[in-house]
Coordinates of C-alpha atoms and ligand atoms in Angstrom, one line a residue:
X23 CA 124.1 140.9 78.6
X24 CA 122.5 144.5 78.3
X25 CA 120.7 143.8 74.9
X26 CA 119.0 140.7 76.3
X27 CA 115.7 142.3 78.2
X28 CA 114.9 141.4 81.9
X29 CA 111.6 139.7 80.9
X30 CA 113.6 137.5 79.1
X31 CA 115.3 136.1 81.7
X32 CA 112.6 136.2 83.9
X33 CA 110.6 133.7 81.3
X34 CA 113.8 131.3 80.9
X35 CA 114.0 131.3 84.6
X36 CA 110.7 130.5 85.0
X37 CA 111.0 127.5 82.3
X38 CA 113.8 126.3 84.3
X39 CA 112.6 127.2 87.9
X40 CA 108.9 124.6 86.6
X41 CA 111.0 121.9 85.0
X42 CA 113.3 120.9 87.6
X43 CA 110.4 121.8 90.1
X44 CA 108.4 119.1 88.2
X45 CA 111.0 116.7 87.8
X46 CA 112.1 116.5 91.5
X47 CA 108.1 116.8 92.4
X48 CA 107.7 113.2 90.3
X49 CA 110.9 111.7 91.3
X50 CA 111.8 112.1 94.9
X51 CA 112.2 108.7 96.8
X52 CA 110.6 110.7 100.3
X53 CA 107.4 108.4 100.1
X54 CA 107.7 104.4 101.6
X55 CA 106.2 101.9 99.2
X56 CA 102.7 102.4 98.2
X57 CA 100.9 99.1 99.4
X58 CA 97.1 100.6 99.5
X59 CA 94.1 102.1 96.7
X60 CA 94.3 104.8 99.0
X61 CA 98.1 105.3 98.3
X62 CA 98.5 106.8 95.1
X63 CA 95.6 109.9 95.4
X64 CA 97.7 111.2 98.9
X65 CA 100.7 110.7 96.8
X66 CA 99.5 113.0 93.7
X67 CA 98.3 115.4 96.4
X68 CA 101.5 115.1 98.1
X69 CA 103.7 115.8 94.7
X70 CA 102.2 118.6 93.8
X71 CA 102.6 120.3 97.0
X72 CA 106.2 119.4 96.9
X73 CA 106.4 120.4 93.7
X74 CA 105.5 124.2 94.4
X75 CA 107.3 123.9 97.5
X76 CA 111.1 123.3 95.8
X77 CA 109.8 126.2 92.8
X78 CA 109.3 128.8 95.8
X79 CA 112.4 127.0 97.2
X80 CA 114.1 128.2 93.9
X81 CA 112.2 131.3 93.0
X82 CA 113.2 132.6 96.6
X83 CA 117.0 131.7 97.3
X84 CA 118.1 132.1 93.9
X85 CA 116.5 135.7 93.9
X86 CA 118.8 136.2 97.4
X87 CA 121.7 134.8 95.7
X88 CA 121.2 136.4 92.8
X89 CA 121.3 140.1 94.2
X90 CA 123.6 139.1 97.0
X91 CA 125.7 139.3 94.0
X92 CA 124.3 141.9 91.8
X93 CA 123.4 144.5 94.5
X94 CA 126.6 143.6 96.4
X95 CA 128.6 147.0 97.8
X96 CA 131.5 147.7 94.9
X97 CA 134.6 149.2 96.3
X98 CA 134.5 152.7 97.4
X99 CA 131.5 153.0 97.2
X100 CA 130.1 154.5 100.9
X101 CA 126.4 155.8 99.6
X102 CA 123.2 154.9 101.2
X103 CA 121.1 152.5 99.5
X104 CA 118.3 153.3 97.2
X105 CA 115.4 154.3 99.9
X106 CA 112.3 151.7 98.6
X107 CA 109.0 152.3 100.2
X108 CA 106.8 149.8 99.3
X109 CA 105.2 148.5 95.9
X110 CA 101.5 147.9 95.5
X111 CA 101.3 146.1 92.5
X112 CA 104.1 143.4 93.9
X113 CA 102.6 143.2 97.3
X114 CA 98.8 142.8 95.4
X115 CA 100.6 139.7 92.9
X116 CA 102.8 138.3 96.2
X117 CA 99.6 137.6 98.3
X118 CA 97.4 136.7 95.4
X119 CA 99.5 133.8 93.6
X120 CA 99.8 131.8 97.7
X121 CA 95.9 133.0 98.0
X122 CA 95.1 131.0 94.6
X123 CA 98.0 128.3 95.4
X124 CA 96.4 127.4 99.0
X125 CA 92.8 127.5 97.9
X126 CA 93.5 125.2 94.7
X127 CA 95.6 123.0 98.0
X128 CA 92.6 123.0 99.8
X129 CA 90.1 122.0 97.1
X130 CA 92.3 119.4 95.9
X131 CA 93.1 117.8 99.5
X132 CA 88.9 117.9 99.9
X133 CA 88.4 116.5 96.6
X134 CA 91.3 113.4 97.5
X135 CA 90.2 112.8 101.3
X136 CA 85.9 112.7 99.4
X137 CA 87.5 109.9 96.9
X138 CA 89.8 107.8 100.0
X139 CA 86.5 107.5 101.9
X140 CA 87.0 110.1 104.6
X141 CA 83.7 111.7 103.7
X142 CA 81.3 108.8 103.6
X143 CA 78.4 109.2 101.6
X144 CA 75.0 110.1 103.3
X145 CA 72.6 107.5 103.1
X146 CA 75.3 104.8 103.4
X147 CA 74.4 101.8 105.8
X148 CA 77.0 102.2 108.6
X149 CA 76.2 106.4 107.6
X150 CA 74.5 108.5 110.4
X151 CA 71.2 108.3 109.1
X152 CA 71.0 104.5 110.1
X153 CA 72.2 105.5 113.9
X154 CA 68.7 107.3 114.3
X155 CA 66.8 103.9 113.3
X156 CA 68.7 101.6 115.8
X157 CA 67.1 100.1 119.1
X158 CA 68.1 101.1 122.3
X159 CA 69.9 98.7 123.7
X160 CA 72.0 98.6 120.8
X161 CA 72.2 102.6 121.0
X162 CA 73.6 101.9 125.1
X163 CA 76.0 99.0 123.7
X164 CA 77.6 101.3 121.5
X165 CA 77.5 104.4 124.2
X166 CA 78.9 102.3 127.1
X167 CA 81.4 99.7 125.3
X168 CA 83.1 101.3 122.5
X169 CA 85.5 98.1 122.7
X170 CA 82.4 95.8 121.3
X171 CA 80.4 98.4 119.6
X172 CA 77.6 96.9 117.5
X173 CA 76.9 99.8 115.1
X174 CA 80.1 100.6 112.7
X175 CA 81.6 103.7 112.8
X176 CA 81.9 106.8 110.9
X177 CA 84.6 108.8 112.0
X178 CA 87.9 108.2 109.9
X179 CA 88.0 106.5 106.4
X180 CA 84.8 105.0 105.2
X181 CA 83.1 103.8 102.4
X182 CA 83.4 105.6 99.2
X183 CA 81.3 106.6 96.4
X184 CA 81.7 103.2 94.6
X185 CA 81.7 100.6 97.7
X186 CA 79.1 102.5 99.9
X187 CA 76.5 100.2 98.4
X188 CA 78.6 96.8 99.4
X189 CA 79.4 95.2 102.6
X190 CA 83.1 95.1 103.5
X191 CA 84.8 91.8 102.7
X192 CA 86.7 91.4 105.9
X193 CA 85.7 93.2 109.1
X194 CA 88.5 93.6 112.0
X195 CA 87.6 95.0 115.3
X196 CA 91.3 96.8 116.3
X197 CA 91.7 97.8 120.2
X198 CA 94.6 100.5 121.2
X199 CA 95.6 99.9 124.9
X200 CA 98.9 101.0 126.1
X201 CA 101.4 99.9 124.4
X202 CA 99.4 97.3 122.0
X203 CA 97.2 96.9 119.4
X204 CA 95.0 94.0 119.4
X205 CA 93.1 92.5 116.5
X206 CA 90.1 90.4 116.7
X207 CA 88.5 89.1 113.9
X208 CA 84.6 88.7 115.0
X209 CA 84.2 86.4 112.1
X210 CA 86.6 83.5 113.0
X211 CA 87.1 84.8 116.6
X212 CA 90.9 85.0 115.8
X213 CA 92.8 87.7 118.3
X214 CA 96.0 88.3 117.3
X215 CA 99.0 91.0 117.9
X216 CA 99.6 91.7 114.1
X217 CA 97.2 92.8 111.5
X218 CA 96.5 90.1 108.3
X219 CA 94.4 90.5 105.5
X220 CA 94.2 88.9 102.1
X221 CA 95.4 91.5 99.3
X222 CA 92.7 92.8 97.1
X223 CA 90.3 92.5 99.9
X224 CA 88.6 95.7 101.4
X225 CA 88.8 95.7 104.6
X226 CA 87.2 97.4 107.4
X227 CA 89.0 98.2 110.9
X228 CA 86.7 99.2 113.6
X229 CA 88.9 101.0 116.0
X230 CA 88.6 101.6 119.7
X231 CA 91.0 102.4 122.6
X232 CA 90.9 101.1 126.2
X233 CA 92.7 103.8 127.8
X234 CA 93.8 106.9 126.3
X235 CA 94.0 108.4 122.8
X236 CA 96.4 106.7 120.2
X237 CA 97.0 106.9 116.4
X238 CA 96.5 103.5 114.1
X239 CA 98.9 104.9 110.7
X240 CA 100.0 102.8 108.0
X241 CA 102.9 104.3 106.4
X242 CA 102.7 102.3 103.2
X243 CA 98.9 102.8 103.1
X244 CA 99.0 106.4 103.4
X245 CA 96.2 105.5 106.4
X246 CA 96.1 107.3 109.7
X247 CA 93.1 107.4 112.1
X248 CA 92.7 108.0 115.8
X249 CA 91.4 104.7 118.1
X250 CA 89.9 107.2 121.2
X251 CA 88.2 106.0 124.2
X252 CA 84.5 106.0 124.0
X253 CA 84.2 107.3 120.5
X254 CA 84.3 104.4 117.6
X255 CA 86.1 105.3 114.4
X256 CA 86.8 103.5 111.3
X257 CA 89.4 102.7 108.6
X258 CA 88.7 101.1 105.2
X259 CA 91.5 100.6 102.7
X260 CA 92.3 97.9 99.8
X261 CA 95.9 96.3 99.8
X262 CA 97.2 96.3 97.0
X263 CA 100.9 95.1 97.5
X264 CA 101.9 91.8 99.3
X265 CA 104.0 92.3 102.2
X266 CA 104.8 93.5 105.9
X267 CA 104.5 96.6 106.3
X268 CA 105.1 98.4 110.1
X269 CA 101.8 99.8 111.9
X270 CA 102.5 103.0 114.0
X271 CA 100.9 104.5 117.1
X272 CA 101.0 107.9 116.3
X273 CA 99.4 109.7 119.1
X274 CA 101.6 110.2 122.0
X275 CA 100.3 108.1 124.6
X276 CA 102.6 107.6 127.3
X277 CA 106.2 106.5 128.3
X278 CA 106.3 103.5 125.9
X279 CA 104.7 105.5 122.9
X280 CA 107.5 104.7 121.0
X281 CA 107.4 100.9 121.4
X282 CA 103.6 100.8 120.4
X283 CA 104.3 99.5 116.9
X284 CA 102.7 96.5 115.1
X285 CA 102.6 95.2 111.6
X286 CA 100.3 94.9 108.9
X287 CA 101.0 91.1 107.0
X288 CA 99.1 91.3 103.3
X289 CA 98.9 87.9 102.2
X290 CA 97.9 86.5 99.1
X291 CA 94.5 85.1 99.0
X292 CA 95.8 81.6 99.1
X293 CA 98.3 82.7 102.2
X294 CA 95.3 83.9 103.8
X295 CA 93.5 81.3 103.8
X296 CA 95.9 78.9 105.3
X297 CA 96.8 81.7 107.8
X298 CA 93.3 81.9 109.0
X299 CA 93.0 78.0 109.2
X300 CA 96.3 77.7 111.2
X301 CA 95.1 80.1 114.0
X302 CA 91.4 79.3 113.8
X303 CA 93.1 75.6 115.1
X304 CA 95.4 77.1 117.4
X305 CA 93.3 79.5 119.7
X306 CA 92.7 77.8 122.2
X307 CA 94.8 80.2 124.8
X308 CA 93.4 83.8 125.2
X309 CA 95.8 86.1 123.5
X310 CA 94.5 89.1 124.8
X311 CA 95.2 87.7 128.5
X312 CA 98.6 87.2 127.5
X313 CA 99.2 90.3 125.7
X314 CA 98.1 91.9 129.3
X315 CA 100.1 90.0 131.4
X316 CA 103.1 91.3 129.4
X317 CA 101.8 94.9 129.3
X318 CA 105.5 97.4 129.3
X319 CA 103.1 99.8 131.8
X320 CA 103.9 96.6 134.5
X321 CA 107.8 96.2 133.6
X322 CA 110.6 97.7 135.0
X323 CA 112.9 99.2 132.8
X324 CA 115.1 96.7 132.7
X325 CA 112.5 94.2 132.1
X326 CA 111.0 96.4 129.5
X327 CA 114.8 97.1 127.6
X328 CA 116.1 93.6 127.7
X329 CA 114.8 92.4 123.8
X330 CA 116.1 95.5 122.7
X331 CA 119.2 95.3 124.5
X332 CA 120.2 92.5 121.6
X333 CA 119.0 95.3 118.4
X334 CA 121.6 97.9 119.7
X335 CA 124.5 95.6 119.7
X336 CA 124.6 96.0 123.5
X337 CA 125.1 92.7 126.2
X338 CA 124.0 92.8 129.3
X339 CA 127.0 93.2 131.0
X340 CA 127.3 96.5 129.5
X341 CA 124.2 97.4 129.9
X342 CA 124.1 96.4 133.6
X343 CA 127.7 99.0 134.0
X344 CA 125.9 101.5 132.2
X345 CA 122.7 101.1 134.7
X346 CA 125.2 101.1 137.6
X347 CA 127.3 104.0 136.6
X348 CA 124.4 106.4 137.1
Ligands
CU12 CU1 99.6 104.5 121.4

């Protein structure tokens, strides 16, 4: 052990420490199924942070471990420690490797959040530039109704470099309100209480809110925008992955935040199209006047718990003892 020289070890270590930092960085299950183009880029971005996180992880508590053991206090011994004052060179190479680490982060999330869409190209027809060209009345439609702006938006996730040139394929107008999310498809005039698009197809939500600030995140898209009052914003993704997959509020937005979920049905083209035809027949009824009339903000609790009474295994008996034992 004395012949082998500490720069030794410290270079086997460091092997080690990058390999199984590397390894757990490409193999963790933390992530929900990637369903979206958009998926895979936050996913690199996201492995590579979690990569140097577990080799600081390692670097750190083995190096406590390690002299928690090798520094320890051997018997009898009752000296002070060795006084240390301080070490340039160690404190100059502990702040410059996170300096280079989070500016490399910071680069790399710009770089990823440019390719998702988030920074839409100038120039681009739903872009700024085209805002200064519009009339005013359809300036004032998009000032006084967010719900029905006219003009898309360009807050959130856009068009990127490669699709700024091309019309969306499917355009969905998608209203927060507590504790919904309403979708309207201005095309077909569909409204409906779950989102459904065609896989493959790029799609453009044009978000708004009614009341307060909420969140519209797809897990499994690796989306997340906020749908605020007044101020339009957008989400564009690609599907890539067949499925239902949950939508989230993720904006605290009042006593029934937690309820405010939804999901995201990506059909296969074929799907779609039968989907589309089935409710383009059967909207008659207003859904949006029924989603209202069954707004949680009117409930009472009770009202509000009962179809979850039956997911936590509870009957109403029960739950009417519980309410009464209070
Ligand atoms: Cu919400």
């Amino acid at each position: 052990m004395e012949q082998i020289p500490v720069s030794l070890w410290t270079l086997v270590a460091g092997i080690l420490v990058s390999a199984i930092s590397i390894w757990i960085g490409q193999h963790h299950s933390l992530l929900p199924v990637q369903a979206s183009l958009q998926a895979p880029m936050v996913d690199g971005f996201f492995n590579v942070m979690f990569t140097i996180a577990i080799a600081l992880f390692l670097v750190v508590e083995g190096t406590i471990v390690i002299f928690l053991f090798k520094y320890r206090r051997r018997r009898g011994d009752n000296t002070d420690g060795v006084p240390v004052e301080g070490n340039v060179p160690l404190e100059i190479f502990w702040t410059a490797i996170p300096t280079v680490i989070v500016v490399c982060l910071g680069i790399y999330s710009v770089d990823v959040f440019n390719r998702m869409g988030g920074l839409e190209p100038a120039g681009h027809p739903h872009g700024g530039t085209h805002v200064a060209h519009m009339s005013g009345s359809a300036m004032a439609a998009t000032l006084d109704e967010p719900g029905t702006a006219k003009a898309a938006p360009k807050i959130g996730i856009g068009a990127t470099s490669k699709t700024q040139d091309k019309a969306p394929d499917l355009v969905v107008d998608v209203q927060g309100m507590q504790y919904a999310w309403i979708f309207n498809y201005p095309e077909s005039g569909i409204t409906a209480g779950e989102l459904h698009v065609p896989v493959g197809a790029d799609v453009q939500l044009n978000l708004s809110a009614q009341d307060v600030i909420h969140s519209f995140w797809v897990p499994n898209f690796r989306i997340k925008q906020d749908a605020i009052p007044g101020i339009a914003t957008q989400l564009r993704f690609v599907a890539t992955k067949p499925g239902t997959y949950p939508v989230v509020c993720a904006e605290l937005c009042g006593g029934y935040h937690g309820s405010m979920r939804s999901e995201v049905v990506v059909h296969t083209p074929e799907e779609y199209q039968s989907w589309l035809a089935e409710n383009q027949i059967a909207q008659k009824q207003d859904l949006r006047q029924a989603i209202a009339a069954i707004n949680p903000a009117d409930l009472s609790t009770s009202e509000f718990l009962a179809p979850h009474v039956k997911d936590l295994g509870v009957n109403a008996a029960t739950l009417e003892s519980m309410v009464k034992g209070h």
